[in-house]
Short mmCIF file of C-alpha atoms and ligand atoms in Angstrom, two decimals:
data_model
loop_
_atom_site.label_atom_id
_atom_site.label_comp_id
_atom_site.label_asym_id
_atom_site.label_seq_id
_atom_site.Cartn_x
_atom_site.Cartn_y
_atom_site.Cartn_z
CA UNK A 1 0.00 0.00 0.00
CA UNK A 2 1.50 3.44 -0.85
CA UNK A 3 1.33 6.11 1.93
CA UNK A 4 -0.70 9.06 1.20
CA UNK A 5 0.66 12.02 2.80
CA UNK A 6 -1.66 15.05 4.03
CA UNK A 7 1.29 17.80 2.81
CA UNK A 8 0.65 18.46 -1.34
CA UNK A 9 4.38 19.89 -1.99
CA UNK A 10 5.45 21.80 -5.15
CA UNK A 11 6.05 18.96 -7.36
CA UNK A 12 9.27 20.69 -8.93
CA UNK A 13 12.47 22.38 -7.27
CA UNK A 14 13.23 25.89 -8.67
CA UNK A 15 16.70 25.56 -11.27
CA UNK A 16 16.31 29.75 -12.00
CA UNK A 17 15.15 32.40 -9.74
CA UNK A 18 14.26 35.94 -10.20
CA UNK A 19 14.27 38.21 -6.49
CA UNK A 20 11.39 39.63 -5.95
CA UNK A 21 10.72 44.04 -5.42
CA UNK A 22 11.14 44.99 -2.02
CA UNK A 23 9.21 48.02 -1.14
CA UNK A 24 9.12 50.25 2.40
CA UNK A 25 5.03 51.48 3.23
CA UNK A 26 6.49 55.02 2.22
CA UNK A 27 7.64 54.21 -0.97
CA UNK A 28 4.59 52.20 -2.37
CA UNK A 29 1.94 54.98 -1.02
CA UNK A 30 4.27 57.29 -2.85
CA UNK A 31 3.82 54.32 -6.25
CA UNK A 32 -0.19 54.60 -5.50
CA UNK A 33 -0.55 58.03 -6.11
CA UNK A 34 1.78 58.22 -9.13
CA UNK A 35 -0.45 55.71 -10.48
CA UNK A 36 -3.63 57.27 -9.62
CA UNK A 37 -4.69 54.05 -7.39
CA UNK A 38 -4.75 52.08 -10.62
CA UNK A 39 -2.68 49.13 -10.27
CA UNK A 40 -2.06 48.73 -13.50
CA UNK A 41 -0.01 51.63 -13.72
CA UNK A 42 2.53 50.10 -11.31
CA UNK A 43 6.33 49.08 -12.51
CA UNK A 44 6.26 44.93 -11.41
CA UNK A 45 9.41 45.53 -9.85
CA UNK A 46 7.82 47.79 -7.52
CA UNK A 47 5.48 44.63 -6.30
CA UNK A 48 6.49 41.93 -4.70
CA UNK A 49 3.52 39.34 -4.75
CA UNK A 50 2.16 39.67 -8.62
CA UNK A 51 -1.48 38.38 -8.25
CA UNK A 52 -2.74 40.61 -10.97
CA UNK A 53 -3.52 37.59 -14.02
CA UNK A 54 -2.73 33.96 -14.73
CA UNK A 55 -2.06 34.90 -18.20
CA UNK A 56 1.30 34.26 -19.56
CA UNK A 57 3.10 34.40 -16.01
CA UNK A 58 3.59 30.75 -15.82
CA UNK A 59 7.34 29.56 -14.85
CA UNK A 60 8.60 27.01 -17.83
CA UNK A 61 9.89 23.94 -17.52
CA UNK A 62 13.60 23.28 -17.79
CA UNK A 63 12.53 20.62 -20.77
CA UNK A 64 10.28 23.89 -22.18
CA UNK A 65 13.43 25.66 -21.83
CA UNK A 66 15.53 22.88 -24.09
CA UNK A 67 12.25 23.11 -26.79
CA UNK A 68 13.19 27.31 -26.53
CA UNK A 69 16.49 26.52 -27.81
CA UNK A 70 15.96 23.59 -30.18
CA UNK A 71 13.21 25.54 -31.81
CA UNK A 72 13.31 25.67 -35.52
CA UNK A 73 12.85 29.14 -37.43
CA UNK A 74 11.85 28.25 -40.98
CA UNK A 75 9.44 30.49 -42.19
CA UNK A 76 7.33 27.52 -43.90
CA UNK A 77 6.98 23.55 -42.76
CA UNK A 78 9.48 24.04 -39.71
CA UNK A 79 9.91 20.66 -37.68
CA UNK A 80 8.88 22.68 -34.28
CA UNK A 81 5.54 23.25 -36.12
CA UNK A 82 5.09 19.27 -37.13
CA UNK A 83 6.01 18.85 -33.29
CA UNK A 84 3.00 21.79 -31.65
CA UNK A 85 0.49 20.03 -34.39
CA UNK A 86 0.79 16.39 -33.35
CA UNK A 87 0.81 17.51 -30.15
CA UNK A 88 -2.41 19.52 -30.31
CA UNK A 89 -4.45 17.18 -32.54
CA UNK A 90 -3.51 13.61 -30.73
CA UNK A 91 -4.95 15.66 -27.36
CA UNK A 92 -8.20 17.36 -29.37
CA UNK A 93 -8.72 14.94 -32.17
CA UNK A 94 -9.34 18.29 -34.42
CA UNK A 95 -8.22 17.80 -37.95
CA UNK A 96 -6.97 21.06 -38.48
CA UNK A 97 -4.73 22.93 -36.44
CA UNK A 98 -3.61 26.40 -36.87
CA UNK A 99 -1.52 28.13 -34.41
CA UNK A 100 -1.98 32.27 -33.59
CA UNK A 101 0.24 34.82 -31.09
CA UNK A 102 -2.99 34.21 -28.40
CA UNK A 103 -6.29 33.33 -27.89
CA UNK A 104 -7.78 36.63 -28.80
CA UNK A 105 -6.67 35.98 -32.37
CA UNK A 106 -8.41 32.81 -32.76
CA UNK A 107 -11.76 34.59 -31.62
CA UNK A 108 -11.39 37.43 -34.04
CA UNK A 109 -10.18 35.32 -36.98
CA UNK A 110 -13.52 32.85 -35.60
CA UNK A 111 -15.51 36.20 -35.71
CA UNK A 112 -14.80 37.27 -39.13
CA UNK A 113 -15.05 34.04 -40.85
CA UNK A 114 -18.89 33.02 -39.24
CA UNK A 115 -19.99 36.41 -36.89
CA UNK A 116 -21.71 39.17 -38.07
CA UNK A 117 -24.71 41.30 -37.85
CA UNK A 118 -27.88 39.43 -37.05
CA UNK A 119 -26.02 36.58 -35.72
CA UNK A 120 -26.06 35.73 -32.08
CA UNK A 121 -23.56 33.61 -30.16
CA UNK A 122 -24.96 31.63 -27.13
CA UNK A 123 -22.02 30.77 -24.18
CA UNK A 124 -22.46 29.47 -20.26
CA UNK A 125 -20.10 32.99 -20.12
CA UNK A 126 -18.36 34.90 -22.75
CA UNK A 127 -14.62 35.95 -21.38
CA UNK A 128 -14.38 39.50 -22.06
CA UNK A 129 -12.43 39.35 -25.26
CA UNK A 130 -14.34 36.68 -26.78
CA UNK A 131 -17.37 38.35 -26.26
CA UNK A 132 -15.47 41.89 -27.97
CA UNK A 133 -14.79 39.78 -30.56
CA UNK A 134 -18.60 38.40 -31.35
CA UNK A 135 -19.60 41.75 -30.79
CA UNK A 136 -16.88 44.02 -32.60
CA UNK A 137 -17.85 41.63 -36.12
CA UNK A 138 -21.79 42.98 -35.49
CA UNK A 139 -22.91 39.78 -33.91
CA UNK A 140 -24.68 39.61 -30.65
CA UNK A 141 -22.66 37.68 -27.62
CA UNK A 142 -25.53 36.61 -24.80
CA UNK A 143 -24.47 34.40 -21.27
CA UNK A 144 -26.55 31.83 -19.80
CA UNK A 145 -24.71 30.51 -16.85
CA UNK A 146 -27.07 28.23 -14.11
CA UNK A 147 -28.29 30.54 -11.89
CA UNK A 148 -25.97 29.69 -8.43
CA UNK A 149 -23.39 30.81 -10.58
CA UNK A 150 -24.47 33.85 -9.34
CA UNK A 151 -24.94 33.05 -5.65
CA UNK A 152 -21.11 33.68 -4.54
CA UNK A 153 -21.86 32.57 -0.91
CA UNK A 154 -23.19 29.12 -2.02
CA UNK A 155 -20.63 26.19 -2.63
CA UNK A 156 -21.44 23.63 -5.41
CA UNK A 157 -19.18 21.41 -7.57
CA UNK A 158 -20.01 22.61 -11.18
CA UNK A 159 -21.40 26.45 -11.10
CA UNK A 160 -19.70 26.63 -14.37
CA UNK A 161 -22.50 24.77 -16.19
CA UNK A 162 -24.37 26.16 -18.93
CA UNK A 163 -28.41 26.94 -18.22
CA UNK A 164 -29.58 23.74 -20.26
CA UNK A 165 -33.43 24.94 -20.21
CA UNK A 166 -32.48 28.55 -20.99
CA UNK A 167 -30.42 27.48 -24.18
CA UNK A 168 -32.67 25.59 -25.76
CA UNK A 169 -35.64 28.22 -25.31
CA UNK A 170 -32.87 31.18 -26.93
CA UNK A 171 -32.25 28.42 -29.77
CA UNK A 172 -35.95 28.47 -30.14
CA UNK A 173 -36.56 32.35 -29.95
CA UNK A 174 -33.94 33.02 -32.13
CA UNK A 175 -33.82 30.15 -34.98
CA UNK A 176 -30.92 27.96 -35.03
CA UNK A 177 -29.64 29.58 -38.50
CA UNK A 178 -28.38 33.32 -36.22
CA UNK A 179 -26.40 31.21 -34.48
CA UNK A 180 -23.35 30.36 -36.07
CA UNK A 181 -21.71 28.71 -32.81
CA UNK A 182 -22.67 28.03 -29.24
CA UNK A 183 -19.06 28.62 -27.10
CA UNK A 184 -18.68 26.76 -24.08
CA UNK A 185 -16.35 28.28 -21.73
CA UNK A 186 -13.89 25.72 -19.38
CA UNK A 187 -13.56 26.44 -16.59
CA UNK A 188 -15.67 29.47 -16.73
CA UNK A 189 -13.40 32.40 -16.24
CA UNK A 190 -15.86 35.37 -15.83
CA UNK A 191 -17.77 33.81 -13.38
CA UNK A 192 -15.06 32.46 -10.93
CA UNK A 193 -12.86 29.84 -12.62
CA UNK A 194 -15.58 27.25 -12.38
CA UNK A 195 -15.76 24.03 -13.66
CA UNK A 196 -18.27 22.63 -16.23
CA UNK A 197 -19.48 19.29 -15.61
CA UNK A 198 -18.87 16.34 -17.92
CA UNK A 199 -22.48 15.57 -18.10
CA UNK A 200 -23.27 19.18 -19.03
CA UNK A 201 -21.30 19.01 -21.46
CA UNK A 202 -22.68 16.31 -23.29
CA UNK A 203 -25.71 17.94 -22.72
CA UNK A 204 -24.88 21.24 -24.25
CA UNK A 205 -23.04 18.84 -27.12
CA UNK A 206 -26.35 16.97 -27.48
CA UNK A 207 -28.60 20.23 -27.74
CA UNK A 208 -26.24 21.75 -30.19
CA UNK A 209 -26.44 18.33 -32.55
CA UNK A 210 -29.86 18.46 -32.69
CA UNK A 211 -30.16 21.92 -33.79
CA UNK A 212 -27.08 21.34 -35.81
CA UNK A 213 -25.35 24.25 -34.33
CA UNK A 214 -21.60 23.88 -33.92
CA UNK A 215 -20.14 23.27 -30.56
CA UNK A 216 -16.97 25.21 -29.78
CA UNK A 217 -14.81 25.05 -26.74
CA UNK A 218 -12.69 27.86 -25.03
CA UNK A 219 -10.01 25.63 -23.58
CA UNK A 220 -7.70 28.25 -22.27
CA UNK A 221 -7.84 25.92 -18.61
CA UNK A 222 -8.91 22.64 -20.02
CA UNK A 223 -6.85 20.82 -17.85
CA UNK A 224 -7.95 22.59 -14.64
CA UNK A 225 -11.79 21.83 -15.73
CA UNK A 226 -10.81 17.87 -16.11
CA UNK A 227 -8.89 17.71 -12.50
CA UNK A 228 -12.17 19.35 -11.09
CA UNK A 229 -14.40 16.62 -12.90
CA UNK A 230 -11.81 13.57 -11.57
CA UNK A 231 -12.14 14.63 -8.34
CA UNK A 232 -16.15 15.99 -8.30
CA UNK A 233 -18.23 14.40 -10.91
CA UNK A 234 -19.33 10.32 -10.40
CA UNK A 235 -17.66 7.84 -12.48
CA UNK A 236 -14.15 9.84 -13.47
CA UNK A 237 -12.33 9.92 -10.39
CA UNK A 238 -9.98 6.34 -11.62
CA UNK A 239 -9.74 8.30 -15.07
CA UNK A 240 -6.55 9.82 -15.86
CA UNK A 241 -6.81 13.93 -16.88
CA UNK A 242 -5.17 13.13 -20.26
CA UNK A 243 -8.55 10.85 -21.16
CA UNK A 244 -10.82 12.95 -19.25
CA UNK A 245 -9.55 16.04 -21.16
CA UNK A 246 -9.49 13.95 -24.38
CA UNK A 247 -13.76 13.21 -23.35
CA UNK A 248 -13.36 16.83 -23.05
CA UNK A 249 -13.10 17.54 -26.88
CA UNK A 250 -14.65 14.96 -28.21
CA UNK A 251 -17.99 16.56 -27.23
CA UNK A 252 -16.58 19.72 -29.62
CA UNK A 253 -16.21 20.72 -33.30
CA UNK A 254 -13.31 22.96 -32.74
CA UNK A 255 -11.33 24.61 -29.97
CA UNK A 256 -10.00 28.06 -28.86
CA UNK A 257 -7.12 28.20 -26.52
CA UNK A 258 -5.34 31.13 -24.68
CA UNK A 259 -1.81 29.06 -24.58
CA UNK A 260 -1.45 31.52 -21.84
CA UNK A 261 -3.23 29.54 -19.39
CA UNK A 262 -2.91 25.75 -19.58
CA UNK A 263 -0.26 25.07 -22.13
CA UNK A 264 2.47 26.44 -19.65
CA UNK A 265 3.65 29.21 -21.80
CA UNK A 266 4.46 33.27 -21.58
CA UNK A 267 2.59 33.73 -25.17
CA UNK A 268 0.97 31.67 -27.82
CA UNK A 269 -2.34 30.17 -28.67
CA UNK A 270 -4.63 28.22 -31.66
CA UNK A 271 -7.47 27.09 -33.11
CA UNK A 272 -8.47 23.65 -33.92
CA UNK A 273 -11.57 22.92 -36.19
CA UNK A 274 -12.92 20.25 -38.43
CA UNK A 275 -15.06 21.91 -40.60
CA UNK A 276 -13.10 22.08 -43.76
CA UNK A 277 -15.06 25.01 -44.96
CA UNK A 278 -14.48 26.82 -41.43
CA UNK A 279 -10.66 26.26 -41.80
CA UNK A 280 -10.18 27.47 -45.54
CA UNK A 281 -11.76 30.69 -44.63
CA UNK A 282 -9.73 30.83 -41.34
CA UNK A 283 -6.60 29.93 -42.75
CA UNK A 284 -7.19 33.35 -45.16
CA UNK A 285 -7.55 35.50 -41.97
CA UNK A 286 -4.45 34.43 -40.31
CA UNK A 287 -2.53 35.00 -43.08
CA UNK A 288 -3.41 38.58 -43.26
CA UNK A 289 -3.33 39.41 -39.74
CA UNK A 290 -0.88 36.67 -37.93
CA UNK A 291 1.25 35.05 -40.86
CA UNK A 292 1.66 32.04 -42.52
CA UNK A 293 -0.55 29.09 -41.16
CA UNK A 294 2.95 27.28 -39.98
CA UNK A 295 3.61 29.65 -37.38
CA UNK A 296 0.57 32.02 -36.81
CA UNK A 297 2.79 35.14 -35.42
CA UNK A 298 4.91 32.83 -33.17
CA UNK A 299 8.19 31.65 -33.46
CA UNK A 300 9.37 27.83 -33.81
CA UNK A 301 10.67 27.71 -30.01
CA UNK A 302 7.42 29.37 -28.94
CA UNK A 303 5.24 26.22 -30.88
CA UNK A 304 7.72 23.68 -29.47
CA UNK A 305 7.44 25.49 -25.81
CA UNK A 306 3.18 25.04 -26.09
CA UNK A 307 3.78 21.38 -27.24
CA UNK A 308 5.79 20.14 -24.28
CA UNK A 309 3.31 22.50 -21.82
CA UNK A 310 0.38 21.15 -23.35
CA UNK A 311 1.90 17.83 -22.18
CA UNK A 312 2.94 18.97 -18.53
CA UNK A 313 -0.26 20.62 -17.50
CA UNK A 314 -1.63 17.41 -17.85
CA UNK A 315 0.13 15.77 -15.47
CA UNK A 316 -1.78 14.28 -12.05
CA UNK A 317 1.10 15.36 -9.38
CA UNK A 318 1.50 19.25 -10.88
CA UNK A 319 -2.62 19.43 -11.06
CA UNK A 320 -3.27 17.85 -8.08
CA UNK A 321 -0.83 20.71 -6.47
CA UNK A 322 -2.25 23.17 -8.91
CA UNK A 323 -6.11 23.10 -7.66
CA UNK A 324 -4.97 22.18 -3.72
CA UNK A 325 -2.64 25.40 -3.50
CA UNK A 326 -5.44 27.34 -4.97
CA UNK A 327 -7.79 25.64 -2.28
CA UNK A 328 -5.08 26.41 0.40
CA UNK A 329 -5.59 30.43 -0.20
CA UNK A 330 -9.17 30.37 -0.27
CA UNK A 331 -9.17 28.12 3.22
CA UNK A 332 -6.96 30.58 4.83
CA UNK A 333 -8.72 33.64 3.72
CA UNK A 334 -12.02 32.45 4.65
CA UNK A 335 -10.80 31.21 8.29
CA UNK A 336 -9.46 35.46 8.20
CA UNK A 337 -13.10 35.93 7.90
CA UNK A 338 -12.55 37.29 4.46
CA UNK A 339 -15.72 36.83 2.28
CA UNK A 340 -14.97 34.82 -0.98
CA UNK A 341 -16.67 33.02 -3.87
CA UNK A 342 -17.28 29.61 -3.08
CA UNK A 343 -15.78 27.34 -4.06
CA UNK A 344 -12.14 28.70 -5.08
CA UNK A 345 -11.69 28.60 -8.60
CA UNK A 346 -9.30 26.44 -10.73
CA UNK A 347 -6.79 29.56 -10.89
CA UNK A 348 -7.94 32.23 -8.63
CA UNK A 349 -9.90 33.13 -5.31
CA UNK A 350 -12.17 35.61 -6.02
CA UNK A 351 -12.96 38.09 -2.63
CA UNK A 352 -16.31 39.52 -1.88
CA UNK A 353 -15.25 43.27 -1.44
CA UNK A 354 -18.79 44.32 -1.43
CA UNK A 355 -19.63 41.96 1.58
CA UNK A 356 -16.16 42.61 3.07
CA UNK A 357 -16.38 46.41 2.90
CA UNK A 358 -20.35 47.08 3.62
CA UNK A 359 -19.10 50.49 4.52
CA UNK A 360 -18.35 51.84 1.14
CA UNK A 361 -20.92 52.29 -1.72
CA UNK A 362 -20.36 50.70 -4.95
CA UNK A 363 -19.87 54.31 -6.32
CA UNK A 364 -16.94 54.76 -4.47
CA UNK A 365 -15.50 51.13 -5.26
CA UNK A 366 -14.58 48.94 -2.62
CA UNK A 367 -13.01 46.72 -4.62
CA UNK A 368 -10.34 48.41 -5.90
CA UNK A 369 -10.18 49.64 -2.31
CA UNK A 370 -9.36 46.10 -1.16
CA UNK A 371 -7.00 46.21 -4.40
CA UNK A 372 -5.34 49.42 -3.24
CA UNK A 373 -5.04 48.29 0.49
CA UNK A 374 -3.02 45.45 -0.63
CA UNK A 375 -0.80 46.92 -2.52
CA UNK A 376 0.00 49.94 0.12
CA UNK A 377 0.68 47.38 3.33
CA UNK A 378 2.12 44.75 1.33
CA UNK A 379 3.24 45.33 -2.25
CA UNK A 380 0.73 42.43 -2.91
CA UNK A 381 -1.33 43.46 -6.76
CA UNK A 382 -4.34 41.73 -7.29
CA UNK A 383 -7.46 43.46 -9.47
CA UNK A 384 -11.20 44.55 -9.66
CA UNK A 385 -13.94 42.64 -10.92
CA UNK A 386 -16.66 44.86 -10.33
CA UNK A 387 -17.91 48.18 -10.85
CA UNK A 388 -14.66 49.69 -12.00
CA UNK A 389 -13.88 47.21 -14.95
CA UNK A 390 -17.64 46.84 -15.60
CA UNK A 391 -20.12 49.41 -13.79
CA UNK A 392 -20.59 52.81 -16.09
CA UNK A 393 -19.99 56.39 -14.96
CA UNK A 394 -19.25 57.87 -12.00
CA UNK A 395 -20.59 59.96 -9.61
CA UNK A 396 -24.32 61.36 -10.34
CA UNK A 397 -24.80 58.72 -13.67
CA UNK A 398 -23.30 55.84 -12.16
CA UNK A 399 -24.45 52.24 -12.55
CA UNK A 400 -22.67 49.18 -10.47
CA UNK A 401 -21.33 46.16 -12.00
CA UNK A 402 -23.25 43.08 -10.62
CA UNK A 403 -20.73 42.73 -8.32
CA UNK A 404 -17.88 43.66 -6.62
CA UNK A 405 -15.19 41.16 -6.32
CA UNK A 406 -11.26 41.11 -6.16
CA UNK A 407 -9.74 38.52 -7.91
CA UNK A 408 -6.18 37.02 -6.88
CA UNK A 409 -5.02 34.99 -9.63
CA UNK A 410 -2.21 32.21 -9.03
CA UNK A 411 0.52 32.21 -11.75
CA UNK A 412 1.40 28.52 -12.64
CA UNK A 413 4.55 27.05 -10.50
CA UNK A 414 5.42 30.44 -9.81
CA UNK A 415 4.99 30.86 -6.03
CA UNK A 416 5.24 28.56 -2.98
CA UNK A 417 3.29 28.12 -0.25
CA UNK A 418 5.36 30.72 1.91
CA UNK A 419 4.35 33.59 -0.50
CA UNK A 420 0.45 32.56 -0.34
CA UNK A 421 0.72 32.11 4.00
CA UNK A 422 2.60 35.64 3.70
CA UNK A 423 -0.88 36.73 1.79
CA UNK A 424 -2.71 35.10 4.24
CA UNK A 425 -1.22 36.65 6.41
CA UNK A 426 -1.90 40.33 5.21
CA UNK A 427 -5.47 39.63 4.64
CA UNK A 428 -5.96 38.70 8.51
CA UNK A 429 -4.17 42.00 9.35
CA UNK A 430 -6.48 44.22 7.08
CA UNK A 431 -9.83 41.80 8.12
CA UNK A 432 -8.80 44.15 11.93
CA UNK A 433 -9.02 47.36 10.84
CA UNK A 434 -11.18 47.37 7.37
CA UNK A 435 -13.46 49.92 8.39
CA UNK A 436 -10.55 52.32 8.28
CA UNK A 437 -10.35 51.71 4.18
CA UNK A 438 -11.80 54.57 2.68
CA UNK A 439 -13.59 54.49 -1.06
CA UNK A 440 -12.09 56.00 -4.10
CA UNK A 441 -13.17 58.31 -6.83
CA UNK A 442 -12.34 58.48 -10.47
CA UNK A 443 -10.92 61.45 -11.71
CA UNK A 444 -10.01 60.75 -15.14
CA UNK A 445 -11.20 57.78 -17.50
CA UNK A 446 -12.08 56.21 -21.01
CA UNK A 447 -15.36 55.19 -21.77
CA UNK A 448 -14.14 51.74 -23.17
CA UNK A 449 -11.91 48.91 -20.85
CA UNK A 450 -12.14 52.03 -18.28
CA UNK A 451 -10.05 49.93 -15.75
CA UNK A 452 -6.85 49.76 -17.83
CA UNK A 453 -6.51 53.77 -17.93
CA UNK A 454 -8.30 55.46 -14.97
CA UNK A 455 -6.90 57.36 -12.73
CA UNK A 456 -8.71 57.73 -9.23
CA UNK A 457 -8.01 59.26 -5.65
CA UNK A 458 -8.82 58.00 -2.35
CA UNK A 459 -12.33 59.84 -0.60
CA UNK A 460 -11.44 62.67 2.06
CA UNK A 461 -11.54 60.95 5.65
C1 PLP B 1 -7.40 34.69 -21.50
C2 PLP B 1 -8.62 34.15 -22.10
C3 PLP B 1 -8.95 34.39 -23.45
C4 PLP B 1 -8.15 35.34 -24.31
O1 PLP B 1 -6.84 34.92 -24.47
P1 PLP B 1 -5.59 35.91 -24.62
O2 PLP B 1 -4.46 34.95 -24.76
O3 PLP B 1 -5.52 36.75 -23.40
O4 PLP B 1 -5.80 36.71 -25.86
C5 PLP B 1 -10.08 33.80 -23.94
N1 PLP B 1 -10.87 33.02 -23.18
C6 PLP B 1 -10.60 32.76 -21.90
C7 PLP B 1 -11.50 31.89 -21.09
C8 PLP B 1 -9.47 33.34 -21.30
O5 PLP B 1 -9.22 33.11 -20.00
#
């Protein structure tokens, strides 16, 4: 019998390391204000724990590192791209496989070949440039999550499920011929890294056959999404995440990934399709806006570095560490008595700034309150999900977001489980004396992606 051991270690020692940016209280309240309380605007060497995104941050390999320098540059047929295409299409069982610089490319180039005006695309959650994408072509991008997705206080194992009912009555009201693609989103980023369930799935899959509507599948955490359905949904928990993932696709016609995310890598992404039709059209688009369909704006290495990641992220130790550590953060913030969205997501705990700071209106943000607070006590930069990124105006025409959440987002094999106590930590110390955090207002702003650009000060005490 093997021992099973309550401690889930790193399952890698650290070959390379980069120090981290020191900062006295002084110094970063002086880096606030210079930044107008948009963290954003902050140099990363002025932070110390970087919990802004997910997205391209992950540490490589030492093998990715070898694929970096094996890499082959020819502009057409290179080996490294024969290498990222096997790779991709014995995991997805897509025919066609054409690589682009990151997942944002494969939605537009998606978008201009089937999108436009009078078209609708149905999702369980659009992420926010996929749903630019639908829109910026003239097509109409519309959500329908299940319902708890939406009740943050309420634990349950798949709340990144698509509304089964509520699809099928939009397929009705809007005839299956406007909808040129239903996108399912795994795990559901928008609405708290969730996971989608298997059967769901193959529900959504089996909906979307009948109405022969194509089935594609944002995969940017694929491999996330399969560890959460081995260890929560009945009947895959002796599977391995290689043939769960592989069920995964199978239930698609094509595939979107943000390499950014699960394939291990600091930039790259592609899209996979069958639908010869789809690809020819596709294949046009790329070349004019990424390059030739044997490298897709990425270099050799870059394909080779995805192919080996792609591999990695599936493996049982590194996920099993991946979704626990992310666990481990949420645990200790909630035993802080720091509201969060339960459960933790597959890359990021999500706070509850609005329940956490009842004190300050949604007007005055209390999420990027929270947001600020960390960063002035503790150099730590996480960011706003609420009514800064997605609420309108300010002042006397304001209108909240839905919510108002904080989102701390764990790069992959990045940090150890020092760094996340040490956050811990910080969170207990502002849960003492959080009715001392005072609400900002915006002083400057753009009406579009406002929470990139706006600059803000802190209320008078
Ligand atoms: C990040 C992300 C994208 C967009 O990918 P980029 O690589 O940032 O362009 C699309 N969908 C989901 C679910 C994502 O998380």
């Amino acid at each position: 019998m093997e021992r099973h051991w309550k401690t889930i270690i790193e399952p890698f020692k650290i070959k390379s390391v980069e120090p981290l940016g020191f900062t006295r209280e002084d110094e970063r309240e002086r880096v606030l204000k210079d930044a107008g309380y948009n963290v954003f605007n902050i140099p990363a060497d002025k932070v110390l724990v970087d919990f802004l995104t997910d997205s391209g941050t992950s540490a490589m390999s030492s093998e990715q590192w070898a694929c970096i320098m094996r890499g082959d540059e020819s502009y057409a047929g290179a080996r490294s791209f024969f290498i990222f295409e096997k790779a991709v299409r014995d995991l997805t069982g897509y025919r066609h496989i054409l690589p682009v610089h990151q997942g944002r490319a494969a939605e537009r180039i998606l978008m201009s070949v089937v999108g436009g005006p009078g078209k609708t695309v149905l999702s369980n959650s659009h992420f926010d440039t996929t749903r630019a994408n639908v829109e910026a072509s003239g097509a109409n991008a519309i959500d329908l999550p299940v319902p708890e997705a939406l009740h943050f206080d309420t634990p349950g194992p798949f709340k990144g499920d698509m509304d089964l009912k509520a699809l099928e009555a939009k397929i009705r009201e809007l005839g299956a011929k406007n909808i040129p693609m239903v996108i399912m989103t795994l795990t559901n980023n928008s609405l708290g890294g969730q996971p989608v369930s298997m059967r769901n799935l193959r529900e959504v899959a089996e909906i979307c056959k009948h109405y022969k509507i194509p089935l594609i599948l944002d995969v940017a955490r694929f491999a996330e999404n399969a560890y959460m359905i081995k260890q929560r949904e009945a009947g895959y928990s002796k599977r391995s995440p290689r043939e769960i993932a592989k069920e995964i696709f199978s239930y698609g016609d094509g595939c979107m990934m943000s390499a950014k995310k699960d394939a291990l890598v600091n930039i790259g992404g592609f899209l996979a399709l069958n639908d010869p039709e789809w690809v020819r059209g596709a294949r046009e688009v790329l070349i004019l806006g990424e390059g030739f369909p044997t490298y897709g704006g990425l270099a050799g290495r870059d394909l080779e570095a995805m192919a080996r990641g792609l591999e990695e992220v599936l493996d049982e130790d590194y996920l099993a560490y991946r979704i626990r550590s992310v666990e481990y953060l949420g645990d200790g913030l909630r035993k802080a008595g720091v509201p969060i969205v339960e459960p933790p997501g597959g890359h990021a705990v999500y706070v509850n700034a609005k329940k956490f700071l009842p004190h300050i209106p949604p007007s005055l943000f209390p999420g990027q309150a929270l947001v600020c607070e960390l960063y002035r006590i503790a150099g730590i930069r996480a960011v706003e999900i609420g009514s800064l990124m997605f609420g309108e105006g300010s002042n006397g025409n304001f209108k909240p977001a839905r919510m108002e959440l904080v989102r701390l987002a764990i790069p992959r094999r990045v940090y150890t489980q020092s760094h996340i106590d040490f956050v811990i930590e910080v969170f207990a110390e502002i849960a003492k004396r959080k009715d001392l955090i005072r609400g900002l207002r915006i002083i400057e702003s753009s009406p579009r992606l406002r929470h990139f650009t706006a600059r803000l000060v802190p209320e008078a005490a």
